mmCIF file of C-alpha atoms in Angstrom:
data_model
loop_
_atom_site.group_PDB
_atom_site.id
_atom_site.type_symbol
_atom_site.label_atom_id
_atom_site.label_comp_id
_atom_site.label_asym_id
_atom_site.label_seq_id
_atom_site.Cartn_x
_atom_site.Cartn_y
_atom_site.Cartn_z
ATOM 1 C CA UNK A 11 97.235 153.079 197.454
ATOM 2 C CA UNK A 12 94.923 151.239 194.935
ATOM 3 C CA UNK A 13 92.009 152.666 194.006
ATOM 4 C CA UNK A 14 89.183 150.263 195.666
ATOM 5 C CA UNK A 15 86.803 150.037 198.466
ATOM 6 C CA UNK A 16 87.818 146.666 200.524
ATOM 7 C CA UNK A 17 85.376 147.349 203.601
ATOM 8 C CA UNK A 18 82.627 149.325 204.447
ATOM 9 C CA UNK A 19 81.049 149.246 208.905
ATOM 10 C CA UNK A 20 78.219 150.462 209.712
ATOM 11 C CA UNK A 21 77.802 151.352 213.162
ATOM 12 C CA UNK A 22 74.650 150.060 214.599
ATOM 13 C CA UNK A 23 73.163 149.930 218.161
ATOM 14 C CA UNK A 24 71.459 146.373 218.025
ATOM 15 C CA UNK A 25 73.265 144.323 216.103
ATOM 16 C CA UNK A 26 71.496 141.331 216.503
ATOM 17 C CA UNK A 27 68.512 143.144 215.241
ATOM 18 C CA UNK A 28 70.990 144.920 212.693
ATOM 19 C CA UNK A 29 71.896 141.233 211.392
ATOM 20 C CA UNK A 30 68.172 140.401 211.385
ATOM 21 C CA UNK A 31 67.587 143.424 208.723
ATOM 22 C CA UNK A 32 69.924 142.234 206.332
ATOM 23 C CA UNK A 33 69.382 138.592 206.699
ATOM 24 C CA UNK A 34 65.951 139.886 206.045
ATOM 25 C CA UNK A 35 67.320 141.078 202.678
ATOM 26 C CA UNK A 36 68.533 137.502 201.520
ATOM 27 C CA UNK A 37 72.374 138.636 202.929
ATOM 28 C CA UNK A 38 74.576 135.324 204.337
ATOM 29 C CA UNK A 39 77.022 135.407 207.052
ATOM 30 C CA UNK A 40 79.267 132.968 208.573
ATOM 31 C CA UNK A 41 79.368 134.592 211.479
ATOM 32 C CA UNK A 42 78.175 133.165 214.756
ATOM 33 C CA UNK A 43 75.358 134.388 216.364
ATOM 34 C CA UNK A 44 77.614 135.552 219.391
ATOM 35 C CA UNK A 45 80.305 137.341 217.290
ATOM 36 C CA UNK A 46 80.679 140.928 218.135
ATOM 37 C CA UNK A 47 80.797 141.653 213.871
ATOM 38 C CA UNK A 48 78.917 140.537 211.657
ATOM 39 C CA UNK A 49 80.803 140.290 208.457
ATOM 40 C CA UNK A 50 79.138 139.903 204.401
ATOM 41 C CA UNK A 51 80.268 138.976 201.471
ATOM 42 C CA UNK A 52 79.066 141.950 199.252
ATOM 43 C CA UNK A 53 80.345 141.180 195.598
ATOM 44 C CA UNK A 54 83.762 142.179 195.489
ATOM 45 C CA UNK A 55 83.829 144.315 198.815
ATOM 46 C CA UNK A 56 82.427 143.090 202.697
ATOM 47 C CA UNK A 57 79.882 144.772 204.318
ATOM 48 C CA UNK A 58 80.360 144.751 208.370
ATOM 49 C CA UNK A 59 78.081 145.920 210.763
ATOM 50 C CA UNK A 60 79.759 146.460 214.524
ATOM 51 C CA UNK A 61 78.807 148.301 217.592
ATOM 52 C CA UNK A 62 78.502 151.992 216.868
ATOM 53 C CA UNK A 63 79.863 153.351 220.212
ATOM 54 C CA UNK A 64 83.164 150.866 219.754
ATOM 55 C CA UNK A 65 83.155 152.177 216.093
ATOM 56 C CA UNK A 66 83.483 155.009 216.852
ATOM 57 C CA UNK A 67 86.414 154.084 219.321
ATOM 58 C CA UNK A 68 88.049 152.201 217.172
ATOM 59 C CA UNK A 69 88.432 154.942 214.897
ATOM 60 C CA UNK A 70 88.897 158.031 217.082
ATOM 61 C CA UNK A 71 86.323 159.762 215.856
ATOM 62 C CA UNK A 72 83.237 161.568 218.445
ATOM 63 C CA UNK A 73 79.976 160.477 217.487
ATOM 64 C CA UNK A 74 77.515 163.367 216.798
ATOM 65 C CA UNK A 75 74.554 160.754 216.609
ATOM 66 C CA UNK A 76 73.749 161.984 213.105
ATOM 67 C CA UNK A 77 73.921 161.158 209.936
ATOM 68 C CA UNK A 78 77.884 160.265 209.315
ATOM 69 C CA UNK A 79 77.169 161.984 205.298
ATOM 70 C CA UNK A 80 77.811 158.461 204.167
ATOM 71 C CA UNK A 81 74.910 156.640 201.656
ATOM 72 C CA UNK A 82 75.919 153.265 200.666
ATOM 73 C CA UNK A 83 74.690 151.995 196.994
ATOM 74 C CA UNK A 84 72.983 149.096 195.552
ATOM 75 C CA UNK A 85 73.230 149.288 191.619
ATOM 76 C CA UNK A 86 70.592 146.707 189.663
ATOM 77 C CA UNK A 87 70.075 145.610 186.226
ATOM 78 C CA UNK A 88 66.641 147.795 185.756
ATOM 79 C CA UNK A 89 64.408 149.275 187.152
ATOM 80 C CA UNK A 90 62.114 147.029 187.677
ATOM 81 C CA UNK A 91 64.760 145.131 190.327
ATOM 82 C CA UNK A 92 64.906 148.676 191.870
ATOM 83 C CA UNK A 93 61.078 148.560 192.895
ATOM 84 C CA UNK A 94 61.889 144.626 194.349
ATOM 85 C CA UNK A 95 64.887 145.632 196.409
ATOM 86 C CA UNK A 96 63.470 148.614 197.812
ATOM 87 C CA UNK A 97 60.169 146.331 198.967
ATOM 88 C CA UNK A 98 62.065 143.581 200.235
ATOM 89 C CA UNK A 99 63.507 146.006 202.338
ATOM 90 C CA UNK A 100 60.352 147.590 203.544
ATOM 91 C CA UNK A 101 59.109 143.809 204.154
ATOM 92 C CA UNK A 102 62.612 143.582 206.480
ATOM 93 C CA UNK A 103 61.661 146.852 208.205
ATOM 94 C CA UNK A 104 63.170 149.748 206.214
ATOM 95 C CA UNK A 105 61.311 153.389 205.952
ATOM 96 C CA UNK A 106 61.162 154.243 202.311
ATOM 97 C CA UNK A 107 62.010 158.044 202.532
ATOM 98 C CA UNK A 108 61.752 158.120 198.388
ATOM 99 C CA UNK A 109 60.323 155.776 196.507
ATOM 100 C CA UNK A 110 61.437 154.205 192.861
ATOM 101 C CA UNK A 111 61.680 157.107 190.157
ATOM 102 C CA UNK A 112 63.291 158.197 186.899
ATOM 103 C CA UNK A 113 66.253 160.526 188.193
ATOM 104 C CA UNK A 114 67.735 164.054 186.512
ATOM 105 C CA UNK A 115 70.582 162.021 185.503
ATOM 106 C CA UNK A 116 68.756 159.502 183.329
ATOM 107 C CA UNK A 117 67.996 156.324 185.686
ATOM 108 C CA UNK A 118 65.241 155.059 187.952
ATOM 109 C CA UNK A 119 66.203 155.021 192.195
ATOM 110 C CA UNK A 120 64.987 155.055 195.588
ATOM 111 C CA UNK A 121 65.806 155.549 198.989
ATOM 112 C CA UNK A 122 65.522 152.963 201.427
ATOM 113 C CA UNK A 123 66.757 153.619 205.480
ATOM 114 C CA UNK A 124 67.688 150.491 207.414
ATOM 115 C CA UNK A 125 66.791 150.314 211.663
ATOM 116 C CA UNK A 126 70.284 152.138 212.461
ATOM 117 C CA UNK A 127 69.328 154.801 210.205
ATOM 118 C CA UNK A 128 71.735 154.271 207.375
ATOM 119 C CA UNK A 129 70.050 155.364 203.817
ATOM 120 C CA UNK A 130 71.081 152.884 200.854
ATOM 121 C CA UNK A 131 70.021 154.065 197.282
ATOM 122 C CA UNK A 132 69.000 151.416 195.265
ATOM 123 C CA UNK A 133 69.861 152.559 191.514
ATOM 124 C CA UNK A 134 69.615 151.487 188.136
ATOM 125 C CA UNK A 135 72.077 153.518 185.635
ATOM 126 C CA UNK A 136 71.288 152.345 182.871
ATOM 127 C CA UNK A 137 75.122 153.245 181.346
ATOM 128 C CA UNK A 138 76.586 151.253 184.061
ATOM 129 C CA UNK A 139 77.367 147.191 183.472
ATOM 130 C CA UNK A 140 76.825 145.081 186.086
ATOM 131 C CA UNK A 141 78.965 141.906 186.076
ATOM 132 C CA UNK A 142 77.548 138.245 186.767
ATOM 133 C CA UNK A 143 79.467 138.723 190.129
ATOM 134 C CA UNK A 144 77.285 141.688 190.631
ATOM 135 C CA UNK A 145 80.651 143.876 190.291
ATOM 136 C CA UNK A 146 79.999 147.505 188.572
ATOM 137 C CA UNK A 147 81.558 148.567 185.539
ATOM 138 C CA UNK A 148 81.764 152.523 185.033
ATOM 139 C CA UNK A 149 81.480 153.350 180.991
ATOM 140 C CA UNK A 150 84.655 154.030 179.043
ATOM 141 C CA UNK A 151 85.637 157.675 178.923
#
């Protein structure tokens, strides 16, 4: 197996209000309003959101209801574009459960929670590169 992330789904129970959230964000889809996934383009990766209860089906797991100990990450270029991201998602609906804020580990992040109750950071490290194609670029060892 190759180390890489090809996919993450969230499960969500409205997705056309799910869609709305991250269309909110500035996210495109070719997806028709009707489909029963929405499917984005996220850099080098796709984000999908689908039904939670079929989710869940689909990948015979129970679902608890709760948190699935999953956070998703948006990296920026400072931390400035943290403070941005993290209103443009309160703007499209999000509870900010922490605010922007210099971390332990040396860079500035927040906490937004989107209407299915999935928690993206939004981080700025400032040791990480991130590409023109927004791909991330861990430091050499």
């Amino acid at each position: 197996m190759e180390q890489r992330v090809s996919l993450v789904t969230l499960g969500v129970t409205d997705l056309a209000r799910a869609r709305a959230f991250y269309e909110a964000l500035g996210w495109t889809t070719r997806a028709a309003p009707g489909d029963d996934v929405v499917f984005f383009q996220a850099g080098g990766m796709v984000l999908a959101l689908w039904d939670r209860a079929q989710l869940a089906e689909d990948s015979g797991v129970t679902d608890s209801g709760g948190w699935g100990g999953i956070t998703p990450a948006y990296n920026t270029r400072s931390p400035e574009e943290v403070d941005e991201v993290i209103e443009q998602a309160r703007a499209a609906g999000a509870s900010i459960p922490r605010a922007g804020a210099e971390t332990f580990w040396g860079g500035y992040s927040g906490v937004f929670v989107d209407p299915d109750g999935h928690p993206w950071e939004v981080a700025h490290n400032p040791r990480w590169t991130i590409r023109d194609d927004g791909s991330v670029e861990l430091p050499p060892s």
